Short mmCIF file of C-alpha atoms and ligand atoms in Angstrom, two decimals:
data_model
loop_
_atom_site.label_atom_id
_atom_site.label_comp_id
_atom_site.label_asym_id
_atom_site.label_seq_id
_atom_site.Cartn_x
_atom_site.Cartn_y
_atom_site.Cartn_z
CA MET A 1 32.18 -45.88 67.91
CA LEU A 2 31.01 -42.26 69.27
CA GLY A 3 34.38 -41.65 70.51
CA THR A 4 35.69 -41.30 66.98
CA GLN A 5 33.07 -39.04 65.77
CA ALA A 6 33.53 -35.36 65.20
CA MET A 7 31.53 -32.98 67.16
CA ILE A 8 28.56 -31.53 64.98
CA PRO A 9 29.31 -27.91 65.57
CA ALA A 10 26.71 -25.32 67.31
CA ALA A 11 27.56 -23.13 64.35
CA ARG A 12 29.51 -23.15 61.40
CA PRO A 13 30.33 -19.94 58.91
CA ILE A 14 30.41 -21.06 55.45
CA ILE A 15 33.06 -19.22 53.50
CA GLY A 16 33.82 -20.26 49.92
CA ASP A 17 35.56 -19.97 46.83
CA GLU A 18 33.56 -16.87 45.68
CA GLU A 19 34.11 -15.01 49.07
CA ARG A 20 37.92 -15.55 48.92
CA ALA A 21 37.83 -14.29 45.23
CA ALA A 22 35.97 -11.24 46.17
CA VAL A 23 38.63 -10.32 48.95
CA ASP A 24 41.25 -11.03 46.44
CA ARG A 25 39.70 -8.66 43.81
CA VAL A 26 39.38 -5.59 46.49
CA MET A 27 43.00 -6.56 47.68
CA ARG A 28 44.54 -6.34 44.05
CA SER A 29 42.38 -3.01 43.55
CA GLY A 30 44.88 -1.46 46.34
CA MET A 31 41.80 0.44 47.73
CA VAL A 32 40.78 -1.67 50.75
CA ALA A 33 39.02 0.98 53.18
CA GLN A 34 35.29 2.13 52.87
CA GLY A 35 34.45 2.76 49.26
CA PRO A 36 32.53 1.33 46.21
CA GLU A 37 32.10 -2.22 47.74
CA VAL A 38 30.63 -0.73 50.98
CA ALA A 39 28.31 1.58 48.95
CA ALA A 40 27.08 -1.58 46.54
CA PHE A 41 26.64 -3.74 49.74
CA GLU A 42 24.44 -1.10 51.41
CA GLU A 43 22.49 -0.95 48.34
CA GLU A 44 22.15 -4.93 47.59
CA PHE A 45 21.29 -5.66 51.43
CA ALA A 46 18.48 -2.77 51.49
CA ALA A 47 16.75 -4.22 48.33
CA GLN A 48 17.01 -7.95 49.34
CA LEU A 49 16.41 -7.77 52.73
CA VAL A 50 14.57 -4.73 54.45
CA GLY A 51 12.09 -3.56 51.45
CA GLY A 52 14.38 -0.94 50.24
CA ARG A 53 14.97 1.02 53.53
CA THR A 54 18.24 3.14 53.33
CA CYS A 55 21.06 1.00 54.76
CA VAL A 56 24.22 2.19 56.26
CA ALA A 57 27.15 -0.32 56.89
CA VAL A 58 29.38 -0.16 60.14
CA ASN A 59 32.28 -2.38 61.46
CA SER A 60 30.09 -4.51 63.80
CA GLY A 61 26.51 -4.80 65.13
CA THR A 62 27.16 -3.38 68.24
CA SER A 63 28.30 -0.22 66.40
CA GLY A 64 25.23 -0.11 64.40
CA LEU A 65 23.08 -0.12 67.49
CA HIS A 66 25.44 2.40 69.15
CA LEU A 67 25.25 4.83 66.17
CA GLY A 68 21.67 4.19 65.45
CA LEU A 69 20.73 5.17 69.30
CA LEU A 70 22.88 8.26 68.86
CA ALA A 71 21.28 9.40 65.67
CA ALA A 72 17.95 8.69 66.88
CA GLY A 73 18.92 11.33 69.62
CA ILE A 74 19.38 9.08 72.72
CA GLY A 75 21.61 9.93 75.49
CA LEU A 76 21.86 11.00 79.11
CA GLY A 77 18.45 11.22 80.93
CA ASP A 78 16.84 8.93 78.43
CA GLU A 79 15.72 5.10 79.30
CA VAL A 80 15.44 2.81 76.73
CA ILE A 81 13.30 -0.53 77.45
CA VAL A 82 15.33 -3.51 76.42
CA PRO A 83 15.06 -7.61 77.25
CA SER A 84 17.31 -8.96 79.79
CA PHE A 85 17.41 -12.15 78.03
CA THR A 86 19.63 -11.47 75.06
CA PHE A 87 23.32 -10.84 74.22
CA ALA A 88 24.80 -8.15 76.20
CA ALA A 89 25.54 -5.93 73.23
CA THR A 90 21.73 -4.88 73.27
CA ALA A 91 21.81 -2.90 76.83
CA ASN A 92 25.48 -2.16 76.21
CA SER A 93 24.91 -0.22 73.42
CA VAL A 94 22.07 1.81 75.34
CA ALA A 95 24.68 2.36 78.22
CA LEU A 96 27.49 3.55 76.04
CA THR A 97 25.07 6.64 75.04
CA GLY A 98 24.97 7.63 78.52
CA ALA A 99 20.98 6.49 78.25
CA THR A 100 19.72 3.97 80.98
CA PRO A 101 18.76 0.22 79.74
CA VAL A 102 15.47 -0.77 81.44
CA PHE A 103 15.04 -4.35 81.51
CA ALA A 104 11.36 -5.98 81.05
CA ASP A 105 10.26 -9.48 80.94
CA ILE A 106 9.71 -11.83 77.88
CA GLU A 107 7.10 -14.07 76.55
CA ALA A 108 7.28 -17.61 77.53
CA ASP A 109 6.90 -19.16 74.05
CA THR A 110 9.00 -16.79 71.86
CA PHE A 111 11.40 -15.57 74.32
CA ASN A 112 11.04 -12.01 72.97
CA LEU A 113 9.96 -8.88 74.92
CA ASP A 114 6.61 -8.94 76.55
CA PRO A 115 4.37 -5.89 75.40
CA VAL A 116 2.77 -6.29 78.87
CA SER A 117 6.03 -5.78 80.84
CA VAL A 118 7.16 -3.27 78.71
CA ARG A 119 3.93 -1.24 79.31
CA ALA A 120 4.63 -1.53 83.00
CA ALA A 121 8.11 -0.38 82.54
CA VAL A 122 7.19 2.89 81.08
CA THR A 123 8.28 5.99 83.00
CA ASP A 124 8.52 9.72 82.11
CA ALA A 125 12.05 9.52 81.14
CA THR A 126 11.30 6.55 78.69
CA ALA A 127 12.28 7.57 74.95
CA ALA A 128 12.18 4.17 73.26
CA ILE A 129 11.82 0.40 73.09
CA MET A 130 14.53 -1.92 71.64
CA PRO A 131 13.19 -5.43 71.02
CA VAL A 132 15.43 -8.13 70.01
CA HIS A 133 14.35 -10.77 67.19
CA LEU A 134 15.61 -13.57 69.53
CA TYR A 135 16.97 -16.61 67.81
CA GLY A 136 15.60 -15.36 64.39
CA HIS A 137 11.90 -15.11 65.70
CA PRO A 138 10.20 -11.83 65.34
CA ALA A 139 9.18 -9.78 68.43
CA ASP A 140 5.52 -8.97 68.68
CA LEU A 141 6.03 -5.93 66.78
CA ALA A 142 2.33 -4.70 66.58
CA GLY A 143 2.12 -4.97 70.37
CA LEU A 144 5.32 -3.20 70.97
CA GLN A 145 4.52 -0.49 68.55
CA GLY A 146 1.01 -0.33 70.14
CA VAL A 147 2.94 0.75 73.56
CA ALA A 148 5.19 2.93 71.92
CA ASP A 149 2.46 4.93 70.24
CA GLU A 150 0.29 5.07 73.44
CA ALA A 151 3.32 6.58 75.09
CA GLY A 152 5.06 8.49 72.45
CA LEU A 153 8.01 6.62 72.03
CA GLN A 154 10.55 5.55 69.46
CA LEU A 155 10.99 1.88 68.46
CA PHE A 156 14.25 0.64 67.33
CA GLU A 157 14.97 -3.29 66.30
CA ASP A 158 17.96 -5.24 67.36
CA ALA A 159 17.72 -7.56 64.46
CA ALA A 160 21.21 -9.12 64.80
CA GLN A 161 19.95 -12.68 64.73
CA ALA A 162 17.21 -12.12 62.19
CA HIS A 163 18.03 -11.33 58.58
CA GLY A 164 15.19 -12.25 56.32
CA ALA A 165 12.70 -12.98 59.21
CA ARG A 166 9.34 -11.45 58.67
CA TYR A 167 6.47 -10.13 60.43
CA ALA A 168 2.83 -9.76 59.04
CA GLY A 169 4.61 -9.93 55.64
CA ALA A 170 7.12 -7.28 56.14
CA PRO A 171 11.01 -7.88 56.80
CA VAL A 172 12.15 -6.97 60.26
CA GLY A 173 14.50 -3.98 60.31
CA SER A 174 11.66 -2.00 58.49
CA PHE A 175 9.63 -1.32 61.47
CA GLY A 176 11.49 0.91 63.73
CA THR A 177 13.30 4.23 63.53
CA PHE A 178 16.34 2.08 62.73
CA GLY A 179 16.96 -1.84 62.53
CA MET A 180 20.58 -3.39 63.01
CA PHE A 181 21.73 -6.62 61.55
CA SER A 182 25.04 -8.18 62.72
CA LEU A 183 27.42 -9.68 60.19
CA TYR A 184 29.56 -11.67 62.78
CA PRO A 185 30.63 -15.04 61.57
CA THR A 186 28.27 -16.99 63.55
CA LYS A 187 25.27 -14.84 62.44
CA ASN A 188 23.12 -16.22 59.49
CA MET A 189 25.51 -14.40 57.12
CA THR A 190 28.66 -12.64 57.54
CA SER A 191 31.02 -10.17 56.44
CA GLY A 192 33.95 -11.30 58.72
CA GLU A 193 32.76 -8.47 61.35
CA GLY A 194 30.23 -5.97 60.54
CA GLY A 195 26.81 -4.57 61.05
CA MET A 196 24.14 -2.93 58.73
CA VAL A 197 21.94 -0.20 59.87
CA ALA A 198 18.41 -0.03 58.07
CA CYS A 199 17.07 3.54 58.71
CA GLU A 200 13.53 4.79 58.47
CA ASP A 201 14.34 8.11 56.85
CA GLU A 202 17.40 9.92 55.46
CA GLU A 203 17.95 12.02 58.47
CA ILE A 204 18.74 8.81 60.49
CA ALA A 205 20.76 7.33 57.96
CA ARG A 206 22.83 10.78 57.60
CA GLY A 207 23.24 10.61 61.29
CA VAL A 208 24.55 7.09 61.32
CA ARG A 209 27.03 7.94 58.14
CA LEU A 210 28.30 11.11 59.96
CA LEU A 211 28.94 9.29 63.22
CA ARG A 212 30.89 6.22 61.67
CA ASN A 213 32.92 8.58 60.13
CA GLN A 214 34.23 11.42 62.66
CA GLY A 215 31.25 13.42 61.73
CA MET A 216 32.60 14.23 58.36
CA GLU A 217 30.40 14.22 55.23
CA LYS A 218 32.95 16.63 53.53
CA GLN A 219 36.53 15.70 54.46
CA TYR A 220 37.95 17.81 57.37
CA GLU A 221 34.81 19.44 57.70
CA ASN A 222 33.52 17.83 61.01
CA GLU A 223 29.83 18.53 61.80
CA LEU A 224 29.69 16.39 64.81
CA VAL A 225 31.77 14.64 67.17
CA GLY A 226 31.76 10.86 65.78
CA LEU A 227 33.87 7.67 65.76
CA ASN A 228 35.52 5.59 63.24
CA ASN A 229 33.13 2.65 62.85
CA ARG A 230 33.59 2.34 59.02
CA MET A 231 33.42 -1.13 57.30
CA THR A 232 36.13 -1.76 54.97
CA ASP A 233 35.62 -2.65 51.21
CA ILE A 234 37.09 -6.19 51.89
CA HIS A 235 34.46 -6.94 54.54
CA ALA A 236 31.71 -5.49 52.17
CA ALA A 237 33.02 -7.76 49.50
CA ILE A 238 32.40 -10.76 51.56
CA GLY A 239 29.09 -9.66 52.58
CA ARG A 240 28.14 -9.14 48.96
CA VAL A 241 28.71 -12.69 48.12
CA GLN A 242 27.09 -14.12 51.28
CA LEU A 243 23.83 -12.01 50.30
CA THR A 244 23.66 -14.00 47.00
CA LYS A 245 23.63 -17.14 49.31
CA VAL A 246 21.67 -16.27 52.62
CA GLU A 247 18.28 -17.00 51.21
CA ALA A 248 19.09 -20.75 50.50
CA TRP A 249 20.81 -20.97 53.80
CA THR A 250 17.80 -19.81 55.58
CA ALA A 251 15.54 -22.28 53.60
CA ALA A 252 18.02 -25.03 54.83
CA ARG A 253 17.95 -23.81 58.46
CA GLN A 254 13.97 -24.00 58.35
CA ALA A 255 14.01 -27.41 56.78
CA ASN A 256 16.37 -28.36 59.44
CA ALA A 257 14.02 -26.91 62.08
CA ALA A 258 11.03 -28.64 60.69
CA TRP A 259 12.72 -32.03 60.74
CA LEU A 260 13.88 -31.44 64.43
CA ASP A 261 9.97 -30.21 65.37
CA ALA A 262 8.94 -33.41 64.13
CA ASN A 263 11.37 -35.85 65.57
CA LEU A 264 12.59 -34.51 68.85
CA SER A 265 10.95 -35.73 72.06
CA GLY A 266 11.12 -34.80 75.78
CA VAL A 267 11.79 -31.03 75.11
CA VAL A 268 9.36 -28.01 74.06
CA VAL A 269 10.45 -27.27 70.51
CA PRO A 270 10.41 -23.60 69.40
CA PRO A 271 6.89 -22.32 68.26
CA VAL A 272 6.54 -19.77 65.30
CA ARG A 273 3.64 -17.43 66.06
CA GLN A 274 1.02 -16.76 63.28
CA GLY A 275 2.05 -14.29 60.60
CA CYS A 276 5.73 -14.64 61.44
CA THR A 277 8.52 -16.17 59.55
CA HIS A 278 11.56 -17.66 61.85
CA VAL A 279 15.11 -17.82 60.31
CA TYR A 280 16.37 -19.98 63.12
CA HIS A 281 19.65 -18.37 63.85
CA GLN A 282 19.19 -20.82 66.77
CA TYR A 283 16.98 -23.81 67.23
CA THR A 284 16.16 -23.38 71.04
CA VAL A 285 14.34 -25.83 72.93
CA ARG A 286 13.34 -25.77 76.53
CA LEU A 287 13.63 -28.34 79.25
CA ALA A 288 10.53 -27.39 80.80
CA GLY A 289 10.69 -27.47 84.48
CA ALA A 290 14.69 -27.85 84.72
CA SER A 291 16.92 -26.09 87.07
CA GLY A 292 20.10 -24.36 85.33
CA ALA A 293 22.13 -27.40 86.64
CA GLU A 294 19.84 -30.01 85.43
CA ARG A 295 20.17 -28.29 82.13
CA ASP A 296 23.74 -28.10 82.09
CA ARG A 297 23.94 -31.73 82.80
CA VAL A 298 22.09 -32.45 79.61
CA VAL A 299 24.17 -29.98 77.46
CA ALA A 300 27.30 -31.71 78.79
CA ALA A 301 25.88 -35.33 77.97
CA LEU A 302 24.86 -34.10 74.54
CA ARG A 303 28.19 -33.17 73.90
CA GLU A 304 30.32 -35.75 75.44
CA GLU A 305 28.03 -38.71 74.80
CA HIS A 306 26.64 -37.73 71.45
CA LYS A 307 29.08 -35.08 70.07
CA VAL A 308 26.44 -32.57 69.71
CA GLY A 309 27.53 -29.14 69.98
CA CYS A 310 24.88 -27.41 71.49
CA GLY A 311 25.13 -23.97 73.40
CA VAL A 312 23.08 -21.96 76.11
CA TYR A 313 22.13 -18.57 74.87
CA TYR A 314 22.05 -17.00 77.41
CA PRO A 315 22.91 -18.72 80.70
CA ILE A 316 22.78 -15.44 82.84
CA PRO A 317 20.32 -12.71 82.22
CA ASN A 318 21.86 -9.23 81.72
CA HIS A 319 20.66 -7.44 84.69
CA GLU A 320 22.35 -10.20 86.60
CA LEU A 321 25.91 -9.62 84.88
CA VAL A 322 28.56 -7.56 86.96
CA SER A 323 28.79 -5.02 83.97
CA LEU A 324 24.87 -4.49 84.02
CA ALA A 325 23.72 -5.21 87.33
CA ARG A 326 23.46 -1.63 88.33
CA PHE A 327 20.55 -1.29 85.92
CA ALA A 328 18.67 -4.40 87.35
CA PRO A 329 15.10 -3.66 87.93
CA GLU A 330 13.96 -3.84 91.68
CA HIS A 331 11.37 -6.56 90.66
CA GLU A 332 11.79 -10.14 89.42
CA LEU A 333 11.64 -10.96 85.77
CA PRO A 334 10.40 -14.66 86.22
CA VAL A 335 9.93 -15.64 82.66
CA THR A 336 13.65 -14.56 81.98
CA ALA A 337 14.95 -16.37 84.86
CA ARG A 338 13.03 -19.65 83.67
CA ALA A 339 14.21 -19.10 80.30
CA ALA A 340 17.83 -18.80 81.41
CA ALA A 341 17.74 -22.12 83.27
CA GLU A 342 15.65 -24.07 80.79
CA VAL A 343 17.11 -23.33 77.15
CA ILE A 344 19.21 -25.42 75.08
CA SER A 345 20.19 -24.45 71.37
CA LEU A 346 20.64 -27.25 69.06
CA PRO A 347 22.59 -27.22 65.87
CA VAL A 348 20.44 -26.06 63.05
CA HIS A 349 22.86 -24.58 60.67
CA PRO A 350 22.71 -25.20 56.85
CA SER A 351 25.89 -27.67 56.84
CA LEU A 352 24.05 -30.34 58.84
CA SER A 353 23.60 -33.55 56.88
CA GLN A 354 20.62 -35.83 57.55
CA GLU A 355 22.85 -38.24 59.73
CA ASP A 356 23.75 -35.20 61.80
CA LEU A 357 20.09 -34.58 62.32
CA GLU A 358 19.18 -37.97 63.22
CA ARG A 359 22.12 -37.91 65.86
CA ILE A 360 20.84 -34.73 67.43
CA ALA A 361 17.28 -36.49 67.74
CA THR A 362 18.76 -39.65 69.05
CA GLY A 363 20.84 -37.72 71.61
CA VAL A 364 17.99 -35.51 72.76
CA THR A 365 15.73 -38.56 73.39
CA THR A 366 18.34 -40.66 74.85
CA VAL A 367 19.69 -37.94 77.38
CA VAL A 368 16.35 -36.34 78.20
CA GLY A 369 14.53 -39.67 78.71
CA ALA A 370 17.40 -41.02 80.87
CA GLY A 371 17.56 -37.86 82.93
CA SER A 372 13.76 -37.43 83.67
C1 LIG B 1 25.39 -10.52 67.81
C2 LIG B 1 24.59 -9.70 68.42
C3 LIG B 1 24.51 -8.26 68.63
C4 LIG B 1 26.08 -7.68 68.23
O1 LIG B 1 26.86 -7.79 67.10
P1 LIG B 1 28.05 -7.62 66.54
O2 LIG B 1 28.20 -7.89 65.24
O3 LIG B 1 28.73 -9.01 67.57
O4 LIG B 1 28.55 -6.81 67.35
C5 LIG B 1 23.84 -7.54 69.39
N1 LIG B 1 22.49 -8.07 69.44
C6 LIG B 1 22.43 -9.22 69.47
C7 LIG B 1 20.99 -9.92 69.69
C8 LIG B 1 23.34 -10.26 68.95
O5 LIG B 1 23.00 -11.21 68.83
#
């Protein structure tokens, strides 16, 4: 029977008639590059997701990090402390400015930067700390802000996975010098490709706006050396529709997570820290004590025997990647290493049916129970 069942996908972007109609409207207008749709998207995103902070849209989340860092003055000679247990875009964007990404360890429960490890990584060259709100759970912003204040550092937020997550009542992306949200299709909302930079003040916002457009505010009067990282009105039109839906999708993710919390056995389910709102970009469980190979066998069995499309985010810590190994710290990052071996992300997206949830729970119980 299982042989004929369709795979439950690990992620499923939801693109509806409204998104298609919005694209059509922009295409028919004949003006498709950055224009009024982008401006409207920036204002609507700001009002809905970051408490009114000025937002600047760009063509990807990675561009958002890169330009945010440049606008904040990060460059050659600076060190920026980042997690190693994240997507490589976090450290890549630091390295692309000429600065050095310095990898710190994470907390075992939330998988996010550990302020104690961050404090130990501070040197005279440290300019900033850039936590990731991994899987949609806020990093320890109070703890990290404390380290930043103590050492006179800036704080930046990689909120690529955390649209709508809250820390102590305030939305992520509203804490640091800037906060970046990705709008890639597998993220909690999408514009096709895109990124949004929420800026602490008008100076940072102006910097990001200049950098995304060849350093121009007035055409052909280039003030600084910039890139073309503009968002198109076509992408912004998709993003504006998705903004009207993301809150309901987040509620569905949270309901799916609550069901999985109550019905999974044999794995450590993701905790939510007091005062935090988790938006479950991923629902990531731990196979406590497993080796990477044991975890990979569980993932393969869930996929093959139960058609549960689970994923591993991220199997190789950034400091062990060929591209970033030159930035590896001399000491171990033991909590990062353990997480990379133990994590499995199960489907949690808003399109799951009750039947899907039950299949996920049965699969986990069967596979983990059999393997242990
Ligand atoms: C997706 C992601 C990015 C990059 O966003 P893109 O839109 O894919 O460029 C950066 N950081 C993290 C943690 C991400 O998950």
